[in-house]
XYZ file of C-alpha atoms in Angstrom:
495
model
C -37.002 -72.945 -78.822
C -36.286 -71.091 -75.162
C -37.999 -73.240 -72.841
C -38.732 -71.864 -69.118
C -39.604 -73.541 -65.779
C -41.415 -70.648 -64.507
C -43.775 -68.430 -66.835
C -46.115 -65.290 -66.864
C -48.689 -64.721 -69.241
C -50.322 -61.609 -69.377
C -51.921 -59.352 -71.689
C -48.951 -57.330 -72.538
C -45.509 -57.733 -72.128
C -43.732 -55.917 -69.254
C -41.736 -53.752 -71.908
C -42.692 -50.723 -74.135
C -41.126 -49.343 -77.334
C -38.429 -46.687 -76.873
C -39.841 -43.592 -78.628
C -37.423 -44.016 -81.595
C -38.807 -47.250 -82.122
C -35.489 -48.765 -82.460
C -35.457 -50.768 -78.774
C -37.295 -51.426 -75.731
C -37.737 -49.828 -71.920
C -39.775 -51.360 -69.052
C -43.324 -50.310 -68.812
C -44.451 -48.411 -65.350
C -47.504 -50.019 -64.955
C -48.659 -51.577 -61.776
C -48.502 -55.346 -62.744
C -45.039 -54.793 -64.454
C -43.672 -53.399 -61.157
C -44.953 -55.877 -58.530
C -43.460 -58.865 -60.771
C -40.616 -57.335 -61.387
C -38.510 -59.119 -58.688
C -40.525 -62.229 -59.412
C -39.138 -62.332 -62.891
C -35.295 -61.300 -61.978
C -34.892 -63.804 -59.402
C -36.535 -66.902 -61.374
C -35.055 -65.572 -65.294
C -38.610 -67.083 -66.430
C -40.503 -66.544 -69.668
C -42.971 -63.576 -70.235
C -45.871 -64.296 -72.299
C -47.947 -60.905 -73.459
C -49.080 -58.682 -76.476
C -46.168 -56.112 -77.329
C -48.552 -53.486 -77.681
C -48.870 -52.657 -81.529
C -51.318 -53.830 -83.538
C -50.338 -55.979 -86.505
C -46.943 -56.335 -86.055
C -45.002 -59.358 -85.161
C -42.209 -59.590 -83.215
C -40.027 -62.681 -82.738
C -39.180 -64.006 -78.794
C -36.581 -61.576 -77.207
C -34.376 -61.458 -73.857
C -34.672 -58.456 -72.167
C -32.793 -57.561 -68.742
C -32.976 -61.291 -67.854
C -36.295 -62.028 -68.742
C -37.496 -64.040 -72.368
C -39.931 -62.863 -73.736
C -42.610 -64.108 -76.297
C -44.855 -61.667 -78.219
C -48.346 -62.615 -79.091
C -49.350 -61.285 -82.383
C -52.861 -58.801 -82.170
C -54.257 -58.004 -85.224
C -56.278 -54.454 -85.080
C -59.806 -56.503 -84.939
C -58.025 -58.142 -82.308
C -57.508 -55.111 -80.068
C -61.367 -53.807 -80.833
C -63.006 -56.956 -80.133
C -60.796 -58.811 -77.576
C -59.390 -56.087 -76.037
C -61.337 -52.950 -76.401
C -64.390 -54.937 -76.461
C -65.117 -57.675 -74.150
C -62.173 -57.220 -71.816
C -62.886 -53.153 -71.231
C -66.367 -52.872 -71.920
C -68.198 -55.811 -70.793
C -65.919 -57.487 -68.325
C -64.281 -54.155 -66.607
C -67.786 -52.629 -66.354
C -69.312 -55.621 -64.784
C -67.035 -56.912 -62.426
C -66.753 -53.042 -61.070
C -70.638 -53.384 -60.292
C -71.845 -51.985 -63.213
C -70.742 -48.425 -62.663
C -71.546 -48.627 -66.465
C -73.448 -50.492 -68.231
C -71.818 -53.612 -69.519
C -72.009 -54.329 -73.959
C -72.501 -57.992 -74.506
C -72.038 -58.794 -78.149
C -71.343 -62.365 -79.342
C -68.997 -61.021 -81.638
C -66.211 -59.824 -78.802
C -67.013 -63.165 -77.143
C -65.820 -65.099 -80.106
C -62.549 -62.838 -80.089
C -61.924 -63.208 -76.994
C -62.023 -66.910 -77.438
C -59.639 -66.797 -80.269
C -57.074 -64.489 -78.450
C -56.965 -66.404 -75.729
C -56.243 -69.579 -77.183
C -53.274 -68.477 -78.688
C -52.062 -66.793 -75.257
C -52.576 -70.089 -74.104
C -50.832 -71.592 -76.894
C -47.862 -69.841 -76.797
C -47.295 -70.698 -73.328
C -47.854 -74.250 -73.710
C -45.020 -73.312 -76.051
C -42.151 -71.849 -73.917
C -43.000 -73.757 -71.186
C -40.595 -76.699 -69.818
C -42.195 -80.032 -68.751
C -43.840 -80.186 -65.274
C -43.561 -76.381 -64.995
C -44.953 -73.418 -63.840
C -47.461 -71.179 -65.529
C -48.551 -67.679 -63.348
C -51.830 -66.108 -65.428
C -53.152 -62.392 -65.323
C -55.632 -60.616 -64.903
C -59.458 -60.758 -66.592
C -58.286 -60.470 -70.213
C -57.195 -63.857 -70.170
C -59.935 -65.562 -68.171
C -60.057 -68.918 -70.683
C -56.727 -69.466 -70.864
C -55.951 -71.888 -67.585
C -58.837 -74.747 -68.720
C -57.113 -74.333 -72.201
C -53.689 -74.267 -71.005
C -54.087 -77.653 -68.985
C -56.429 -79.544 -71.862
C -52.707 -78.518 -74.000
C -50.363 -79.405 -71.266
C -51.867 -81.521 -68.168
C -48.165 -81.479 -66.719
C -48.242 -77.934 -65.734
C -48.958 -76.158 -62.738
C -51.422 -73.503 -63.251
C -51.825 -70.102 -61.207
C -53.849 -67.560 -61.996
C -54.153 -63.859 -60.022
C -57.207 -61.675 -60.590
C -56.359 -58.202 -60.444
C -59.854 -56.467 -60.370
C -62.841 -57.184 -58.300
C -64.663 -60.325 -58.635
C -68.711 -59.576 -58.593
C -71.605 -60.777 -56.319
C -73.598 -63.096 -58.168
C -76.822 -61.354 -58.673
C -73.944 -59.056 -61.322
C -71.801 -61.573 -62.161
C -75.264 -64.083 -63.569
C -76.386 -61.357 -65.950
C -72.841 -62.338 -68.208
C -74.117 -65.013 -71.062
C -70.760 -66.768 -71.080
C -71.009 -66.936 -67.424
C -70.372 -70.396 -66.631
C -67.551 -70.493 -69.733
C -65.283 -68.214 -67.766
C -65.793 -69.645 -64.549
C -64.786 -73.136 -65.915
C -61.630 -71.337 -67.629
C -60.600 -70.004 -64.340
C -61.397 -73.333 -63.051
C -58.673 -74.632 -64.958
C -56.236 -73.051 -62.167
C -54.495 -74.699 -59.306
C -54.558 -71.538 -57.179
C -57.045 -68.631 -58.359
C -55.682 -65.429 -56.248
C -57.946 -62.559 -55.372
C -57.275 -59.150 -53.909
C -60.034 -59.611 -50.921
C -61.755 -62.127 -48.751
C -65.336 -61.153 -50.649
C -64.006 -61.278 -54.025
C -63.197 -65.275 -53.142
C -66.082 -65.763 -51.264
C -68.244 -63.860 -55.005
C -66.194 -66.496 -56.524
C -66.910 -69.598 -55.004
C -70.509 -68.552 -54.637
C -70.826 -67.994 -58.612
C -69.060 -71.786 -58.818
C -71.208 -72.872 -56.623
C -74.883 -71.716 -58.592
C -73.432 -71.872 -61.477
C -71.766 -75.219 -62.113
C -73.031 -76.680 -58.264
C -69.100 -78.099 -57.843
C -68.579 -78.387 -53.787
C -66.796 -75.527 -51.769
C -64.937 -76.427 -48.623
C -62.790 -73.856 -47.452
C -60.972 -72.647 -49.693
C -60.879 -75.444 -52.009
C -63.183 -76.273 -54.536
C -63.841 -80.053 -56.551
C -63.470 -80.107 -59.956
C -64.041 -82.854 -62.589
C -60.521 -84.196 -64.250
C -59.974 -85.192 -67.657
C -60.134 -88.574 -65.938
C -63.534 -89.039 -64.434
C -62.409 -87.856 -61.158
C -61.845 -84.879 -59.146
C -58.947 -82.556 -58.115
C -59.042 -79.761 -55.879
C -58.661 -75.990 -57.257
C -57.625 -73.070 -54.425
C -59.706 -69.736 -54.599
C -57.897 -67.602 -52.127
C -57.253 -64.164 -51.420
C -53.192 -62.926 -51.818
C -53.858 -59.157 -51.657
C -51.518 -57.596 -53.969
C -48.671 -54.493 -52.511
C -45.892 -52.477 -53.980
C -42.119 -52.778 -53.842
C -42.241 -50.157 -50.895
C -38.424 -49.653 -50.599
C -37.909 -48.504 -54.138
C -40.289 -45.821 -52.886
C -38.506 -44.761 -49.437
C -35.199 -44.772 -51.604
C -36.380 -41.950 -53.926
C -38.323 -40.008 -51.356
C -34.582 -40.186 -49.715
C -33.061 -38.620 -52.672
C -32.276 -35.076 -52.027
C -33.024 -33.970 -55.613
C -36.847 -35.238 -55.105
C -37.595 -33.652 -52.159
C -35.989 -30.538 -54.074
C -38.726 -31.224 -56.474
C -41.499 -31.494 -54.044
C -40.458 -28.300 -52.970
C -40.725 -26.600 -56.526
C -44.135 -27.930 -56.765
C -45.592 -26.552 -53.460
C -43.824 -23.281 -55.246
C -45.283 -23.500 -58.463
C -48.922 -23.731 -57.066
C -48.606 -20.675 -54.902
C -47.431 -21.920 -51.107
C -50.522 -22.930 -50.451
C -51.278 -24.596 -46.223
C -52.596 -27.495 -48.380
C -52.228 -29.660 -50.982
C -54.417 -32.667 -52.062
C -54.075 -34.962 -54.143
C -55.650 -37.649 -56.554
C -53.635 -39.894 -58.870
C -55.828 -42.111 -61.006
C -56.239 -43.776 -64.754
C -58.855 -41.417 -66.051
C -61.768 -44.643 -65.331
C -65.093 -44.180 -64.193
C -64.640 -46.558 -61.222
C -61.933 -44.187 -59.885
C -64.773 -41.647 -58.205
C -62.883 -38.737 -59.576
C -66.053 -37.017 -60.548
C -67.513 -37.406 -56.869
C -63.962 -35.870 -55.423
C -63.985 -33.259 -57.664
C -67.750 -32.642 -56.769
C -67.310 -33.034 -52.993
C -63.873 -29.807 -53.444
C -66.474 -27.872 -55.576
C -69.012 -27.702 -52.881
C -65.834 -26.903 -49.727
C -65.244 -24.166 -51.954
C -68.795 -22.969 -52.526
C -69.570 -22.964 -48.775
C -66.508 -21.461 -47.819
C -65.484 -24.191 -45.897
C -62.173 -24.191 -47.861
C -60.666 -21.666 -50.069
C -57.954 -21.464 -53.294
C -55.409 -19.480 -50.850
C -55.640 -22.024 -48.382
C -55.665 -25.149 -49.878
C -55.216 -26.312 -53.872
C -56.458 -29.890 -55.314
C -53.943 -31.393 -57.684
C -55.780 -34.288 -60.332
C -53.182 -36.446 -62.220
C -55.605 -38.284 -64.819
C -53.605 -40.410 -66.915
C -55.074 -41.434 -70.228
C -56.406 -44.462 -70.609
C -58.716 -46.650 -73.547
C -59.210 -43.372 -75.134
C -61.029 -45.043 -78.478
C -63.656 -46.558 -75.616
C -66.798 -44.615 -75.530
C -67.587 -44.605 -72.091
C -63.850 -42.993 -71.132
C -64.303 -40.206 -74.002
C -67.149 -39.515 -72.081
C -65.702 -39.290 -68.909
C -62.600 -37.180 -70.132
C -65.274 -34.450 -71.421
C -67.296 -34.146 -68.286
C -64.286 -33.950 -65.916
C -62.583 -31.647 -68.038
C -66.230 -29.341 -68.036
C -66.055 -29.458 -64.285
C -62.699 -28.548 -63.966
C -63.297 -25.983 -66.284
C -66.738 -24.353 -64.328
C -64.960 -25.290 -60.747
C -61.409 -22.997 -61.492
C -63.633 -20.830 -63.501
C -65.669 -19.904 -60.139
C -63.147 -19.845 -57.577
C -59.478 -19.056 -58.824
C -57.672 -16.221 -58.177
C -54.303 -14.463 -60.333
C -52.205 -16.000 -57.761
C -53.878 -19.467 -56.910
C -55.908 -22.561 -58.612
C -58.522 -24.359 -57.234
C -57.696 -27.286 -59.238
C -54.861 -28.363 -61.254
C -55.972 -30.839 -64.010
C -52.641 -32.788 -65.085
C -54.115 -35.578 -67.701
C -50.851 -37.299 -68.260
C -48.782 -39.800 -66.827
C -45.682 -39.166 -65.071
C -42.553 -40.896 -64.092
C -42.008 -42.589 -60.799
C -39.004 -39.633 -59.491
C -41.839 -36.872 -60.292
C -45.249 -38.919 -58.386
C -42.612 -39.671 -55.278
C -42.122 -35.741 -55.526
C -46.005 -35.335 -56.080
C -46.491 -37.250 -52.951
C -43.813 -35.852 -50.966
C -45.756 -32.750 -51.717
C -49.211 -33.670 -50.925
C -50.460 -32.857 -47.359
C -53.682 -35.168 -48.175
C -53.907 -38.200 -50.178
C -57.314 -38.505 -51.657
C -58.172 -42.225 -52.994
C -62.338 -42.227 -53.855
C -62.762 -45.329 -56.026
C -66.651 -46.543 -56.383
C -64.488 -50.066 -57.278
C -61.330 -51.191 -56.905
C -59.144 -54.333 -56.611
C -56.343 -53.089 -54.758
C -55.242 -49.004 -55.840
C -51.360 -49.569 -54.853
C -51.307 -45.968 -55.197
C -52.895 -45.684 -51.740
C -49.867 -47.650 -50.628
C -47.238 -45.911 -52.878
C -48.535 -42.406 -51.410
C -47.752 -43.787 -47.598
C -44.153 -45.785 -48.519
C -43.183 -42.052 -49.817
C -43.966 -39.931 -46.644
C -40.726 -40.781 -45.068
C -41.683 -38.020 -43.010
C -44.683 -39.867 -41.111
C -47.152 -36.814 -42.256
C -49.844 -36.615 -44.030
C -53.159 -38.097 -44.835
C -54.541 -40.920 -46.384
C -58.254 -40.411 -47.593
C -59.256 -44.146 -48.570
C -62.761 -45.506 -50.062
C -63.769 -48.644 -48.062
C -64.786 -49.513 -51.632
C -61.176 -50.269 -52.227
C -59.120 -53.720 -51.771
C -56.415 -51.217 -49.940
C -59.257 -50.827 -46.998
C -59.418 -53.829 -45.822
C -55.584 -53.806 -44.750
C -55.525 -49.906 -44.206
C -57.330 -49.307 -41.279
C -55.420 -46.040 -40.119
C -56.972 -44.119 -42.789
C -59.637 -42.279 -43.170
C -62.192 -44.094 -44.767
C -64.526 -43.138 -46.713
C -68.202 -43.481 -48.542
C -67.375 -41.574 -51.793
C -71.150 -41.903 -52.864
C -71.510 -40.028 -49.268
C -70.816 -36.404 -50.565
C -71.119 -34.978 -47.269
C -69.568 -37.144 -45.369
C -66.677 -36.976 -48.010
C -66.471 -33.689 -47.785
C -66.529 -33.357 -43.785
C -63.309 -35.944 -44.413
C -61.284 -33.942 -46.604
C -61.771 -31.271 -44.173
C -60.902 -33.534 -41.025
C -57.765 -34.610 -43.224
C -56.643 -30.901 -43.889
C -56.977 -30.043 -39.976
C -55.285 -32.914 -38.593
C -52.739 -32.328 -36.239
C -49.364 -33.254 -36.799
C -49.287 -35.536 -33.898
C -51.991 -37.775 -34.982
C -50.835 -37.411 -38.527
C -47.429 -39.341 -37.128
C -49.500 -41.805 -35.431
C -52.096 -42.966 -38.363
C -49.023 -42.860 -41.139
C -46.880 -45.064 -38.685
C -49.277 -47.509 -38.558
C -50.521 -47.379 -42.241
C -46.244 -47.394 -42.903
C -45.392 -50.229 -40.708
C -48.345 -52.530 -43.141
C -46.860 -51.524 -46.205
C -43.482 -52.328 -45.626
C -44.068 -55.512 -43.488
C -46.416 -56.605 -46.553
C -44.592 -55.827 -49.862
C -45.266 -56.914 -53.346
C -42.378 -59.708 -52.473
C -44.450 -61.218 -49.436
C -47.404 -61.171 -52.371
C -45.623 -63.148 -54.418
C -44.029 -65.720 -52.340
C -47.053 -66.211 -51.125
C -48.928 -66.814 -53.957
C -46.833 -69.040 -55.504
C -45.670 -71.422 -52.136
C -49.509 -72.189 -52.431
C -48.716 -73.093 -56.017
C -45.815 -74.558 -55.232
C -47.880 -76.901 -52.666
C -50.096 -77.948 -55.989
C -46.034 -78.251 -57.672
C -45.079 -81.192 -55.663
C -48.003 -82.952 -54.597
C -51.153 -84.342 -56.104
C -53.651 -82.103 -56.140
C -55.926 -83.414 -53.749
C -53.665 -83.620 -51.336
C -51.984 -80.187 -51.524
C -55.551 -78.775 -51.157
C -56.034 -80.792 -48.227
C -52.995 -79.491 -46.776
C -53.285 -75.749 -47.195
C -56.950 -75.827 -46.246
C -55.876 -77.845 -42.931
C -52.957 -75.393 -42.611
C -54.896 -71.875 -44.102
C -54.707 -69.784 -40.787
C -56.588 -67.358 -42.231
C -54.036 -64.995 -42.426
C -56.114 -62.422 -44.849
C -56.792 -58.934 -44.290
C -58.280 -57.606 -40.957
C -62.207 -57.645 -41.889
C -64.180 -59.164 -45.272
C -66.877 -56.377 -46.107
C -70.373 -57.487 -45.752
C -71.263 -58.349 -49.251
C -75.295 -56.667 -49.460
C -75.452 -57.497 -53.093
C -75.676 -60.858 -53.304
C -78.945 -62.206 -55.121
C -79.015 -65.645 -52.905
């Protein structure tokens, strides 16, 4: 068996099938592109689900990366997947936007499906080695990875928001998961509150001590080590973005667009998963109402919505999909004209050449989450505008905020103070345009998804070569606090 020094387990594999089935392509999503270079530069293992359920696929190499499929059965996708992971975990953690479903039943599955992630990388994993977890569908695995293989280092990155604790106590398995993550050397979070909702939970929960950034855990041998809950705030690869806004062909295309939606002064823009924590029904709300005062009109100014599908068997997102599409629907029905759209509704997903083109295109950028990690799309939107114009409309509700100060942020539960935003962003001069998308340029390329990662794992690597009480002593006598500009005030908190 393949054996690795350095391996990523996450809940799918960084590859899709080609549509004839016969081979494989990389996937475009989000966590497949910011590991990316990761994976090149160490040829590691990949640990994930290949996507389809019930069939097996034996461990492949793929563009110098092995990877090892884990086997889903289709109870396995409702339950695990479908189930706990998207309807009670992704619901609670984003504050309970919707209402979380706690069934035993999903628990159990997610139990079972992530013991055998764990398993399988307690597999392909070489001795003393290093084992990089994602994300919230695999929560359990680091406490069962190191009861399987105490030789290993553990990281584990959280990709969504972690909740205050007056949310976060309402989950039954509550202190299960937090001894899981527990399991970790380094847990990484997107900001400075999600850390500090974190160690507060560890803290009420299980009463281990908190100093710093460090927290004591019991070992297998009576004693304690020292886990790291940090924030590592996640970014793109930003160059692979200024390369194909360079491309002459692109910026052709971005052309063809403004074109195709009637030369309109303005375009906006929002590019989201169709997911209720995204706020697309309060953007498309806050146009709606522009439009009805008169404030903005379909020959001046056009809103573009790229909603790509996503969970479509979960109840809550059919949901969604019908009301957006029913005020799309009443909103173009009221205002367009024979020449121009108020709105066009794109619910698909789209390579990267055609969103660079999109966002080439796009005079305002319009990000309105109600909960969000990171949205890299925030920073995709600025690496593209090569051109130091346009405007970023950002929801302080968003991990992007805290490093994205040159934006304009945003309230989206505020609908008029959304709306007096858009209209700020579509009358900006060009001058202070240049100025706010310098700055918000300059962070995104001086921060890329490569700083992310290197910095992620030298704190693991800390935890690599030393004990673990002493690497935790180290990085929280050497943490210089080097995390985003301001930590949100965190009003939800039960105590």
């Amino acid at each position: 068996m393949t054996q690795a020094d350095f391996v990523v387990v996450a809940n799918r594999l960084p590859v899709d099938r080609t549509p004839d089935g016969e081979g494989w392509r990389r996937s475009p999503g989000g966590l497949v592109t910011a590991l990316e270079p990761v994976m090149r530069s160490a040829e590691g293992a990949w640990v994930g689900w290949a996507g389809q359920a019930d069939v097996t696929v034996e461990p492949f190499d793929f563009d110098g990366t092995h990877l090892v499929p884990v086997t889903l059965s289709a109870s396995d996708v409702q339950l695990y997947y479908e189930g706990f992971s998207n309807d009670t975990i992704w619901p609670l953690y984003h504050d309970v936007i919707a209402e979380p479903t706690y069934k035993r039943a999903w628990w159990d599955a997610y139990v079972k499906v992530n013991q055998r992630f764990a398993q399988a990388a307690a597999d392909v994993t070489a001795d003393s080695g290093i084992v990089w977890v994602q994300d919230y569908q695999l929560q359990l695995v680091p406490k069962m990875l190191r009861e399987m293989r105490p030789d290993l280092t553990i990281g584990y990155f959280h990709h969504i928001p972690f909740p205050a604790y007056g949310l976060y106590a309402q989950l039954p398995w509550r202190k299960q998961v937090l001894e899981g993550l527990l399991g970790a050397d380094v847990i990484g979070f997107q900001r400075v509150a999600d850390a500090g909702n974190f160690a507060r939970a560890v803290r009420r929960q299980l009463r281990y001590e908190t100093k710093a950034s460090g927290i004591l855990v019991p070992d297998a041998e009576g004693g304690t080590r020292v886990a790291l809950a940090k924030a590592f705030p996640i970014s793109i690869d930003a160059e692979s973005y200024i390369e194909l806004a360079q491309k002459p062909e692109i910026q052709q295309r971005a052309k063809e667009i403004r074109e195709g939606l009637g030369n309109p002064r303005k375009i906006l823009l929002g590019v989201d998963r169709l997911d209720y924590t995204k706020g697309i029904r309060h953007r498309l709300k806050a146009w709606g109402e522009l439009l009805e005062d008169g404030r903005a009109s379909v020959e001046d100014a056009t809103l573009v919505q790229v909603a790509s599908p996503s969970r479509e068997r979960v109840e809550a997102y059919v949901q969604l999909r019908d009301e957006i599409e029913m005020t799309v629907g009443r909103i173009n029905g009221d205002y367009d004209t024979t020449t121009h759209t108020a709105i066009r509704y794109l619910h698909q997903s789209y390579p990267r050449e055609e969103m660079v083109a999109l966002f080439l295109a796009a005079d305002v950028m319009l990000v309105t989450a109600l909960r969000d990690g990171m949205n890299l799309v925030a920073k995709e939107y600025v690496a593209s505008r090569i051109d130091n114009r346009g405007v970023l409309v950002l929801s302080e509700f968003a991990g992007a905020a805290d490093e994205m100060g040159s934006a304009l942020l945003i309230n989206p539960h505020d609908i008029d103070g959304l709306k007096d935003q858009i209209m700020r962003a579509i009358d900006m001069p060009a001058a202070e345009q240049g100025r706010r998308m310098r700055a918000l340029r300059k962070r995104v390329r001086d921060h890329d998804v490569e700083d992310w990662s290197q910095d992620f794992l030298e704190a693991l690597s800390v935890f690599h070569e030393k004990s673990s009480r002493a690497a935790a002593e180290q990085i929280t006598r050497d943490d210089d606090g080097s995390t985003p500009e301001r930590e949100p005030i965190d009003e939800t908190d039960a105590g």
